[in-house]
Amino acid sequence: MDNKKIVVVGGVAGGASSAARARRLDEFAEITMFEKGPNVSFSNCSLPYHLSGVIPDADSIVLMTPEQFKNQYNIDAEVNSEVTDVDTDKKEVEVKNTQTGELKKVPYDELILSPGANPIMPNCIKGIDKDNVFSVRNVVDIKKIQTYLEVNKVTDVAIIGGGFIGLEVCENLAQTDKNVSLIEASGHVMGTIDDDFAELVHKELYDHGVNVVLNDGLAEITDDHIKLGSGREIKSQVVIMAIGVKPDTALATKIGCKLGLTGGIAVDHQYRTSIPNVYAVGDAIEVSHMITRKKTRLALAFPAQMQARDAVDHIYGRTVENRGVIGSQVIHVFDINVASTGLTENECQKDGIDYRTAVVIPKSRVGIMPDATPLYFKLIFGYPSGEVLGAQALGKSDVDKQIDIVSTMISMHGHISDLTHLEVCYSPWFSTAKNAVNMAALVAENVLNGEFEQIQVKDVRKLVEKGAFIVDAREPAEYEEGHIKSAVNIPLSQFRQRLDEIPTDRPVYVHCLTGQRSYNMVRALNNRGYNNIINIDGSYLALCEYEYFKDQTTDRKPIVTNYRFDLL
Amino acid sequence: MDNKKIVVVGGVAGGASSAARARRLDEFAEITMFEKGPNVSFSNCSLPYHLSGVIPDADSIVLMTPEQFKNQYNIDAEVNSEVTDVDTDKKEVEVKNTQTGELKKVPYDELILSPGANPIMPNCIKGIDKDNVFSVRNVVDIKKIQTYLEVNKVTDVAIIGGGFIGLEVCENLAQTDKNVSLIEASGHVMGTIDDDFAELVHKELYDHGVNVVLNDGLAEITDDHIKLGSGREIKSQVVIMAIGVKPDTALATKIGCKLGLTGGIAVDHQYRTSIPNVYAVGDAIEVSHMITRKKTRLALAFPAQMQARDAVDHIYGRTVENRGVIGSQVIHVFDINVASTGLTENECQKDGIDYRTAVVIPKSRVGIMPDATPLYFKLIFGYPSGEVLGAQALGKSDVDKQIDIVSTMISMHGHISDLTHLEVCYSPWFSTAKNAVNMAALVAENVLNGEFEQIQVKDVRKLVEKGAFIVDAREPAEYEEGHIKSAVNIPLSQFRQRLDEIPTDRPVYVHCLTGQRSYNMVRALNNRGYNNIINIDGSYLALCEYEYFKDQTTDRKPIVTNYRFDLL
């Protein structure tokens, strides 16, 4: 039998992984990988870190050269080579040398498409094709931006889009003393978290001097400013577009591959397209969500690598199990880390999934250890099933630790009862004895069992406005340092002597600093027969974080006398 | 009905958690907690950190005072109060004031024992009762040590026992410029990891100036030195005993509670002892292992807290689910972190459980990011079932992240196939695109499927001694910097042209730096029909770490020309 001919289109995550896996399974296959750009196997996720100099040498972002592919894996990695067409009957690709224009035909037995996704660049925006408009997709892009910034001594940059790439570019540029504006068309940055946690990201950006503009879109680009939909003008000599990516389906469409509902290339559970012997993997394909079972797209490195592996395994007759994606992610933004997995509240609402949440804010490690910082953690679970649906975490510590636990639990279709007693690592150096995940699960179990009522911090402003009775269960000295304007201070340590101050004819909302003391008071009052006591989930700390950014950037009146962002 | 009377014996993790949980469930219960020491609710895990000044104020280790228990939770926390006897018919405890000797009787409806465990102090050791011999159980102990060290201007300390407390005390004292000796009777420190990973801990201790003595026990203590079983004498004006703890079952035994096979108090799945209305929780009880189903003991804070909660929940008619323990742990030792969960290889061997391992050493984050350090990770899985049984991780990064993923998977009875595609958080700032856990699971799957053979680094010395054929698959420049003395350098990038150098009449052992390149070569050679090719799991990096300490501290001959501890 002849050696198998494998052709791979695209030389980054999915492509390079496909080729390398094929070689491991078949030493004699003829493997050719075509990349239209000048580099294969670069770390696209690392690109923004060149802008700040965290990665000083842009060329180091290229992890393997074509020579290394040849020497180590006997793989032909051809750069500047665009696959322009495929004869799927003859099983032959047409490849154009992008530098010479030369065309050649290359036969295949199996074809793997890993074309990736392109930054969205809406034509309707005036000036979108100007020289000072960039996107971040590859090493060439990032070099171009860096050169342009230096040559033109740029001082002001506008980043359009508050997703992962937008935020990372924002952080890295802000650290080079540029004036950075971040323009986000929706109400908050990061679609992967909800508005409550996003407000903490807004605060972090604002505190680091980023001009954060929400609910406003890009309308026009000139040499020295951008104009937004609202008419507002913002100084910027460079615009970086990061409003999202769309799957690069040009070749797939041309050769007749079916697309899915979401616009990605449709594949079966073995990553086969609708055309025989043509596979597709990576950012260009449509995948299934493990929880909702719906079709979705997910432009992340790890799923791309695993899809590549699975596609090649299938070519070689191996069983492929496709469990779908959950979308675990983490980002570093200035001094904080933000991670999430599974469904957000917003996604649950859109999909008609009934859910509840539990927010806890323990310290990142035992409080008497130095550098113990608040760890904001939200668990989202199905109601009434108690299934773990998602989680969000934010803080200065490695919050991906908590999210990875939840990701694992979601993958195993776990319930909150599986998280309450989950035995993870503890030492004062690393965490609290009850991990944030345990704490949230215990709260969640109480919520599920209807043991107490709670509301979220985003509802507190309305309560204050309508004059609700709010109890601040902290100690008087803490109250003095800053409190909700209309709150009454009845500390947990005094309430049993001051029960007559707690009304029985209307709802009583209780908070403390993080929710722990208020929770104890709520339970005690419930036990005492008070039946309209509601805990404010996340309490003062989460409230301050939630309110801060809008209080600073709009002319509304703060509902607290002073903000507090630290723990005891 | 009268208010329920709950008496708790012991005021630390299990005791304080019991009392607080009881209050949350029952606002009107009369809750009394007796602690024989002067403090309740202290962070015993944090004690060693006072010795270095990381926690400057020893009193801050006490998290709550009796006054706070009274004010906040209406709980009577009585310190210096030892429960000396229980009349289980009358349901009454006898309490002795340890300062006045006064006795009183206190009735209970439900009694919860949380007496903890005592440091083992073998009477057979001459001098064990001297004033310069200490153990670390509470705040009083740690203050005593600190005072003694200062008053006597101690320069040399011997720590007996290389478990968690011993290592933490060792690290914290070494950071105050004391000369520290660590004496461990077995072949390696930390029973929670295997000898291969323990060698990396030995290296860390050795590199930080600790005098590590293995396979030798304490025989005699004098004012200025200790004498070991071997006859060796070691200078030390202070001895800290940390060879382990034994459950404090004195009261339980006296009142007739049955003990279990391991010497801990026997409890049912609801933490009831053999005596009606008497519960027991924490370090003093015997628990069941989730994997082996065997009885065991586990002196850890989180399980104690949850047992306390569950016992009280049961008192109040709630369902308690007892899934057993897995023993997840983490420790910080100088510049490295060491974490583990589930079974070790050693435990598998003892229990007759067939298993295999997969060792990977990826970087802690994408290699082009600053401070990417080696992450040593070992996955232990059942053979042939593929069940996840345990894991060990070590490195400068937060390795508890990887172990928590595995802990979660073990709790959900996961298989390695559940880990291969597990989608956890990735960004170059935090990890590699394929997490160490994914990588190890992929290797494990290959091992399970018999796709290639491997041996562990601990077997390499024997190979060298018997003149086995070892291929070093790294590049020549790397080989020059240090290599296994008898290894032949055939780089992955050259082997296809040098096949004639690879023998077919005997086993060929292949390694590279971390195992990635050697794995590729092994597969390629297998594909080419070579059928006796064996990968060295962990490769040169793991080998150097494994060999280093013994090479430095014994007169045996190193098998490498130079050690290497970094990544590319």
Short mmCIF file of N, CA, C and O in Angstrom, two decimals, chain B residues 89-183:
data_model
loop_
_atom_site.label_atom_id
_atom_site.label_comp_id
_atom_site.label_asym_id
_atom_site.label_seq_id
_atom_site.Cartn_x
_atom_site.Cartn_y
_atom_site.Cartn_z
N ASP B 89 -25.03 7.79 80.99
CA ASP B 89 -26.42 7.48 81.35
C ASP B 89 -27.16 8.75 81.74
O ASP B 89 -28.24 9.03 81.23
N LYS B 90 -26.53 9.49 82.65
CA LYS B 90 -27.12 10.76 83.07
C LYS B 90 -27.01 11.83 81.98
O LYS B 90 -27.63 12.89 82.08
N LYS B 91 -26.14 11.57 80.99
CA LYS B 91 -25.82 12.57 79.96
C LYS B 91 -25.31 13.88 80.58
O LYS B 91 -25.98 14.91 80.56
N GLU B 92 -24.13 13.76 81.13
CA GLU B 92 -23.54 14.84 81.89
C GLU B 92 -22.02 14.75 81.74
O GLU B 92 -21.46 13.67 81.90
N VAL B 93 -21.37 15.85 81.45
CA VAL B 93 -19.91 15.82 81.40
C VAL B 93 -19.34 16.40 82.69
O VAL B 93 -19.96 17.26 83.33
N GLU B 94 -18.16 15.91 83.04
CA GLU B 94 -17.44 16.47 84.18
C GLU B 94 -16.31 17.33 83.61
O GLU B 94 -15.53 16.85 82.79
N VAL B 95 -16.26 18.57 84.05
CA VAL B 95 -15.29 19.50 83.49
C VAL B 95 -14.37 20.01 84.58
O VAL B 95 -14.83 20.42 85.64
N LYS B 96 -13.06 19.95 84.27
CA LYS B 96 -12.09 20.44 85.25
C LYS B 96 -11.50 21.75 84.76
O LYS B 96 -11.05 21.84 83.61
N ASN B 97 -11.53 22.75 85.62
CA ASN B 97 -10.82 23.98 85.32
C ASN B 97 -9.33 23.70 85.51
O ASN B 97 -8.88 23.39 86.61
N THR B 98 -8.57 23.76 84.41
CA THR B 98 -7.16 23.33 84.47
C THR B 98 -6.31 24.30 85.27
O THR B 98 -5.18 23.98 85.62
N GLN B 99 -6.83 25.47 85.57
CA GLN B 99 -6.05 26.42 86.35
C GLN B 99 -6.36 26.32 87.84
O GLN B 99 -5.46 26.41 88.67
N THR B 100 -7.64 26.11 88.20
CA THR B 100 -8.01 26.04 89.62
C THR B 100 -8.21 24.60 90.09
O THR B 100 -8.26 24.35 91.28
N GLY B 101 -8.33 23.67 89.16
CA GLY B 101 -8.59 22.29 89.53
C GLY B 101 -10.06 22.03 89.86
O GLY B 101 -10.46 20.89 90.10
N GLU B 102 -10.85 23.08 89.88
CA GLU B 102 -12.28 22.98 90.20
C GLU B 102 -13.01 22.07 89.22
O GLU B 102 -12.74 22.09 88.03
N LEU B 103 -13.93 21.27 89.72
CA LEU B 103 -14.71 20.37 88.87
C LEU B 103 -16.16 20.85 88.81
O LEU B 103 -16.69 21.36 89.78
N LYS B 104 -16.77 20.68 87.63
CA LYS B 104 -18.22 20.94 87.57
C LYS B 104 -18.87 19.94 86.63
O LYS B 104 -18.20 19.27 85.84
N LYS B 105 -20.20 19.80 86.76
CA LYS B 105 -20.93 18.88 85.89
C LYS B 105 -21.81 19.71 84.96
O LYS B 105 -22.44 20.68 85.40
N VAL B 106 -21.84 19.32 83.72
CA VAL B 106 -22.66 20.04 82.75
C VAL B 106 -23.48 19.02 81.96
O VAL B 106 -22.92 18.07 81.40
N PRO B 107 -24.80 19.18 81.93
CA PRO B 107 -25.64 18.21 81.22
C PRO B 107 -25.63 18.45 79.70
O PRO B 107 -25.37 19.56 79.25
N TYR B 108 -25.90 17.40 78.96
CA TYR B 108 -26.00 17.54 77.50
C TYR B 108 -27.13 16.69 76.96
O TYR B 108 -27.53 15.69 77.58
N ASP B 109 -27.66 17.12 75.85
CA ASP B 109 -28.53 16.23 75.07
C ASP B 109 -27.71 15.51 74.01
O ASP B 109 -27.90 14.35 73.72
N GLU B 110 -26.79 16.29 73.40
CA GLU B 110 -25.90 15.71 72.39
C GLU B 110 -24.48 16.15 72.72
O GLU B 110 -24.24 17.32 73.02
N LEU B 111 -23.57 15.20 72.62
CA LEU B 111 -22.17 15.48 72.93
C LEU B 111 -21.32 15.25 71.68
O LEU B 111 -21.45 14.22 71.02
N ILE B 112 -20.50 16.22 71.38
CA ILE B 112 -19.62 16.08 70.20
C ILE B 112 -18.18 16.12 70.67
O ILE B 112 -17.73 17.10 71.27
N LEU B 113 -17.46 15.05 70.39
CA LEU B 113 -16.05 14.97 70.77
C LEU B 113 -15.17 15.40 69.60
O LEU B 113 -15.27 14.84 68.50
N SER B 114 -14.33 16.39 69.84
CA SER B 114 -13.37 16.81 68.82
C SER B 114 -12.04 17.08 69.50
O SER B 114 -11.54 18.21 69.51
N PRO B 115 -11.47 16.02 70.11
CA PRO B 115 -10.28 16.22 70.94
C PRO B 115 -8.98 16.36 70.16
O PRO B 115 -7.96 16.72 70.72
N GLY B 116 -9.01 16.06 68.85
CA GLY B 116 -7.80 16.21 68.06
C GLY B 116 -6.81 15.08 68.25
O GLY B 116 -7.19 13.97 68.63
N ALA B 117 -5.56 15.38 67.96
CA ALA B 117 -4.51 14.36 68.04
C ALA B 117 -3.30 14.96 68.74
O ALA B 117 -3.09 16.17 68.70
N ASN B 118 -2.53 14.10 69.37
CA ASN B 118 -1.34 14.55 70.10
C ASN B 118 -0.07 14.18 69.34
O ASN B 118 0.00 13.10 68.73
N PRO B 119 0.94 15.04 69.40
CA PRO B 119 2.22 14.68 68.80
C PRO B 119 2.76 13.43 69.47
O PRO B 119 2.64 13.27 70.69
N ILE B 120 3.33 12.56 68.68
CA ILE B 120 3.93 11.33 69.23
C ILE B 120 5.28 11.68 69.86
O ILE B 120 6.13 12.28 69.21
N MET B 121 5.44 11.31 71.14
CA MET B 121 6.70 11.59 71.88
C MET B 121 7.17 10.28 72.49
O MET B 121 6.84 9.97 73.64
N PRO B 122 7.96 9.49 71.77
CA PRO B 122 8.30 8.13 72.27
C PRO B 122 9.12 8.19 73.55
O PRO B 122 10.18 8.81 73.59
N ASN B 123 8.59 7.54 74.58
CA ASN B 123 9.25 7.51 75.89
C ASN B 123 10.61 6.83 75.84
O ASN B 123 11.47 7.09 76.67
N CYS B 124 10.77 5.95 74.86
CA CYS B 124 12.00 5.16 74.80
C CYS B 124 13.22 6.00 74.43
O CYS B 124 14.36 5.55 74.56
N ILE B 125 12.96 7.22 73.95
CA ILE B 125 14.10 8.06 73.56
C ILE B 125 14.65 8.77 74.79
O ILE B 125 13.92 9.49 75.49
N LYS B 126 15.91 8.56 75.04
CA LYS B 126 16.55 9.17 76.20
C LYS B 126 16.57 10.69 76.02
O LYS B 126 16.96 11.20 74.97
N GLY B 127 16.10 11.39 77.03
CA GLY B 127 16.12 12.85 76.98
C GLY B 127 14.86 13.46 76.38
O GLY B 127 14.78 14.68 76.24
N ILE B 128 13.88 12.63 76.03
CA ILE B 128 12.69 13.14 75.35
C ILE B 128 11.92 14.15 76.23
O ILE B 128 11.21 15.01 75.73
N ASP B 129 12.12 14.03 77.57
CA ASP B 129 11.39 14.93 78.46
C ASP B 129 12.21 16.16 78.88
O ASP B 129 11.84 16.89 79.78
N LYS B 130 13.30 16.39 78.18
CA LYS B 130 14.13 17.57 78.50
C LYS B 130 13.41 18.86 78.10
O LYS B 130 12.52 18.87 77.26
N ASP B 131 13.89 19.97 78.68
CA ASP B 131 13.26 21.27 78.41
C ASP B 131 13.49 21.77 76.99
O ASP B 131 12.80 22.69 76.54
N ASN B 132 14.49 21.23 76.33
CA ASN B 132 14.77 21.71 74.97
C ASN B 132 14.08 20.87 73.89
O ASN B 132 14.43 20.93 72.72
N VAL B 133 13.12 20.07 74.31
CA VAL B 133 12.37 19.24 73.35
C VAL B 133 10.94 19.77 73.24
O VAL B 133 10.25 19.94 74.24
N PHE B 134 10.52 20.02 72.01
CA PHE B 134 9.21 20.65 71.79
C PHE B 134 8.40 19.88 70.75
O PHE B 134 8.93 19.08 69.99
N SER B 135 7.10 20.19 70.76
CA SER B 135 6.27 19.76 69.64
C SER B 135 5.41 20.96 69.26
O SER B 135 5.40 21.97 69.97
N VAL B 136 4.71 20.85 68.15
CA VAL B 136 3.95 21.99 67.63
C VAL B 136 2.49 21.61 67.52
O VAL B 136 2.07 20.98 66.54
N ARG B 137 1.72 21.95 68.56
CA ARG B 137 0.31 21.63 68.46
C ARG B 137 -0.57 22.85 68.58
O ARG B 137 -1.66 22.89 68.01
N ASN B 138 -0.11 23.84 69.35
CA ASN B 138 -0.98 25.01 69.56
C ASN B 138 -0.17 26.28 69.74
O ASN B 138 1.06 26.26 69.66
N VAL B 139 -0.87 27.37 69.99
CA VAL B 139 -0.21 28.67 70.07
C VAL B 139 0.76 28.72 71.25
O VAL B 139 1.84 29.32 71.16
N VAL B 140 0.39 28.05 72.33
CA VAL B 140 1.29 28.00 73.49
C VAL B 140 2.61 27.36 73.10
O VAL B 140 3.69 27.87 73.41
N ASP B 141 2.53 26.23 72.38
CA ASP B 141 3.74 25.53 71.94
C ASP B 141 4.64 26.45 71.12
O ASP B 141 5.86 26.48 71.30
N ILE B 142 4.04 27.14 70.18
CA ILE B 142 4.86 27.91 69.23
C ILE B 142 5.48 29.11 69.94
O ILE B 142 6.63 29.49 69.65
N LYS B 143 4.76 29.68 70.89
CA LYS B 143 5.34 30.79 71.68
C LYS B 143 6.50 30.27 72.52
O LYS B 143 7.53 30.92 72.65
N LYS B 144 6.32 29.08 73.11
CA LYS B 144 7.37 28.48 73.93
C LYS B 144 8.64 28.26 73.11
O LYS B 144 9.74 28.58 73.55
N ILE B 145 8.46 27.73 71.92
CA ILE B 145 9.63 27.48 71.06
C ILE B 145 10.33 28.80 70.75
O ILE B 145 11.54 28.94 70.89
N GLN B 146 9.54 29.77 70.33
CA GLN B 146 10.09 31.07 69.95
C GLN B 146 10.87 31.69 71.12
O GLN B 146 11.99 32.17 70.93
N THR B 147 10.28 31.64 72.30
CA THR B 147 10.93 32.21 73.48
C THR B 147 12.23 31.47 73.79
O THR B 147 13.28 32.08 74.03
N TYR B 148 12.16 30.15 73.76
CA TYR B 148 13.34 29.35 74.07
C TYR B 148 14.48 29.65 73.10
O TYR B 148 15.63 29.79 73.48
N LEU B 149 14.13 29.74 71.82
CA LEU B 149 15.14 30.01 70.80
C LEU B 149 15.82 31.35 71.06
O LEU B 149 17.05 31.48 70.96
N GLU B 150 15.01 32.34 71.44
CA GLU B 150 15.56 33.68 71.66
C GLU B 150 16.38 33.75 72.95
O GLU B 150 17.53 34.20 72.93
N VAL B 151 15.78 33.29 74.03
CA VAL B 151 16.44 33.39 75.34
C VAL B 151 17.77 32.64 75.32
O VAL B 151 18.77 33.13 75.85
N ASN B 152 17.78 31.49 74.70
CA ASN B 152 18.99 30.66 74.73
C ASN B 152 19.89 30.86 73.52
O ASN B 152 20.84 30.12 73.31
N LYS B 153 19.54 31.88 72.72
CA LYS B 153 20.35 32.19 71.52
C LYS B 153 20.72 30.91 70.75
O LYS B 153 21.89 30.65 70.45
N VAL B 154 19.69 30.13 70.48
CA VAL B 154 19.89 28.83 69.84
C VAL B 154 20.37 29.01 68.40
O VAL B 154 19.85 29.86 67.67
N THR B 155 21.36 28.26 68.00
CA THR B 155 21.87 28.34 66.63
C THR B 155 21.57 27.07 65.84
O THR B 155 21.55 27.11 64.61
N ASP B 156 21.36 25.97 66.54
CA ASP B 156 21.19 24.69 65.85
C ASP B 156 19.93 23.98 66.32
O ASP B 156 19.76 23.77 67.53
N VAL B 157 19.11 23.61 65.37
CA VAL B 157 17.85 22.96 65.71
C VAL B 157 17.75 21.63 64.95
O VAL B 157 18.10 21.58 63.76
N ALA B 158 17.29 20.62 65.63
CA ALA B 158 17.03 19.34 64.95
C ALA B 158 15.52 19.12 64.91
O ALA B 158 14.85 19.23 65.94
N ILE B 159 15.04 18.84 63.73
CA ILE B 159 13.62 18.53 63.58
C ILE B 159 13.51 17.05 63.29
O ILE B 159 14.16 16.54 62.37
N ILE B 160 12.69 16.39 64.07
CA ILE B 160 12.58 14.94 63.92
C ILE B 160 11.28 14.63 63.18
O ILE B 160 10.19 14.84 63.71
N GLY B 161 11.40 14.17 61.96
CA GLY B 161 10.22 13.83 61.17
C GLY B 161 10.05 14.74 59.97
O GLY B 161 10.02 15.95 60.11
N GLY B 162 9.93 14.14 58.79
CA GLY B 162 9.86 14.90 57.54
C GLY B 162 8.46 14.94 56.96
O GLY B 162 8.29 14.93 55.74
N GLY B 163 7.45 14.97 57.83
CA GLY B 163 6.09 15.16 57.33
C GLY B 163 5.78 16.63 57.16
O GLY B 163 6.69 17.47 57.11
N PHE B 164 4.50 16.96 57.08
CA PHE B 164 4.11 18.35 56.79
C PHE B 164 4.60 19.31 57.86
O PHE B 164 5.21 20.34 57.57
N ILE B 165 4.35 18.97 59.15
CA ILE B 165 4.73 19.89 60.21
C ILE B 165 6.24 20.02 60.27
O ILE B 165 6.80 21.11 60.34
N GLY B 166 6.94 18.89 60.17
CA GLY B 166 8.39 18.91 60.21
C GLY B 166 8.96 19.80 59.11
O GLY B 166 9.85 20.62 59.34
N LEU B 167 8.44 19.65 57.89
CA LEU B 167 8.96 20.42 56.77
C LEU B 167 8.65 21.91 56.91
O LEU B 167 9.49 22.76 56.61
N GLU B 168 7.45 22.23 57.37
CA GLU B 168 7.10 23.64 57.52
C GLU B 168 7.92 24.30 58.63
O GLU B 168 8.38 25.43 58.48
N VAL B 169 8.11 23.58 59.72
CA VAL B 169 8.94 24.12 60.80
C VAL B 169 10.37 24.28 60.30
O VAL B 169 11.03 25.31 60.53
N CYS B 170 10.84 23.31 59.56
CA CYS B 170 12.17 23.32 58.98
C CYS B 170 12.37 24.56 58.10
O CYS B 170 13.32 25.32 58.26
N GLU B 171 11.45 24.78 57.19
CA GLU B 171 11.56 25.92 56.28
C GLU B 171 11.56 27.24 57.05
O GLU B 171 12.39 28.12 56.82
N ASN B 172 10.63 27.35 57.98
CA ASN B 172 10.49 28.64 58.69
C ASN B 172 11.69 28.92 59.59
O ASN B 172 12.12 30.06 59.71
N LEU B 173 12.25 27.88 60.20
CA LEU B 173 13.43 28.10 61.04
C LEU B 173 14.67 28.37 60.18
O LEU B 173 15.51 29.20 60.53
N ALA B 174 14.77 27.67 59.06
CA ALA B 174 15.94 27.86 58.19
C ALA B 174 15.98 29.30 57.69
O ALA B 174 17.06 29.85 57.43
N GLN B 175 14.82 29.90 57.57
CA GLN B 175 14.78 31.28 57.08
C GLN B 175 15.18 32.29 58.15
O GLN B 175 15.28 33.48 57.87
N THR B 176 15.40 31.82 59.37
CA THR B 176 15.89 32.73 60.41
C THR B 176 17.37 32.49 60.67
O THR B 176 17.90 32.82 61.72
N ASP B 177 18.04 31.88 59.71
CA ASP B 177 19.49 31.64 59.79
C ASP B 177 19.90 30.64 60.86
O ASP B 177 21.06 30.60 61.24
N LYS B 178 18.96 29.85 61.33
CA LYS B 178 19.36 28.73 62.20
C LYS B 178 19.97 27.62 61.34
O LYS B 178 19.65 27.49 60.15
N ASN B 179 20.85 26.85 61.93
CA ASN B 179 21.30 25.63 61.28
C ASN B 179 20.28 24.55 61.58
O ASN B 179 20.08 24.19 62.73
N VAL B 180 19.65 24.06 60.55
CA VAL B 180 18.55 23.14 60.76
C VAL B 180 18.91 21.75 60.22
O VAL B 180 19.38 21.62 59.09
N SER B 181 18.70 20.76 61.05
CA SER B 181 18.83 19.37 60.60
C SER B 181 17.45 18.75 60.59
O SER B 181 16.66 18.97 61.51
N LEU B 182 17.17 18.01 59.54
CA LEU B 182 15.89 17.31 59.46
C LEU B 182 16.18 15.81 59.47
O LEU B 182 16.87 15.30 58.59
N ILE B 183 15.64 15.15 60.46
CA ILE B 183 15.93 13.72 60.63
C ILE B 183 14.69 12.92 60.24
O ILE B 183 13.62 13.10 60.83
#
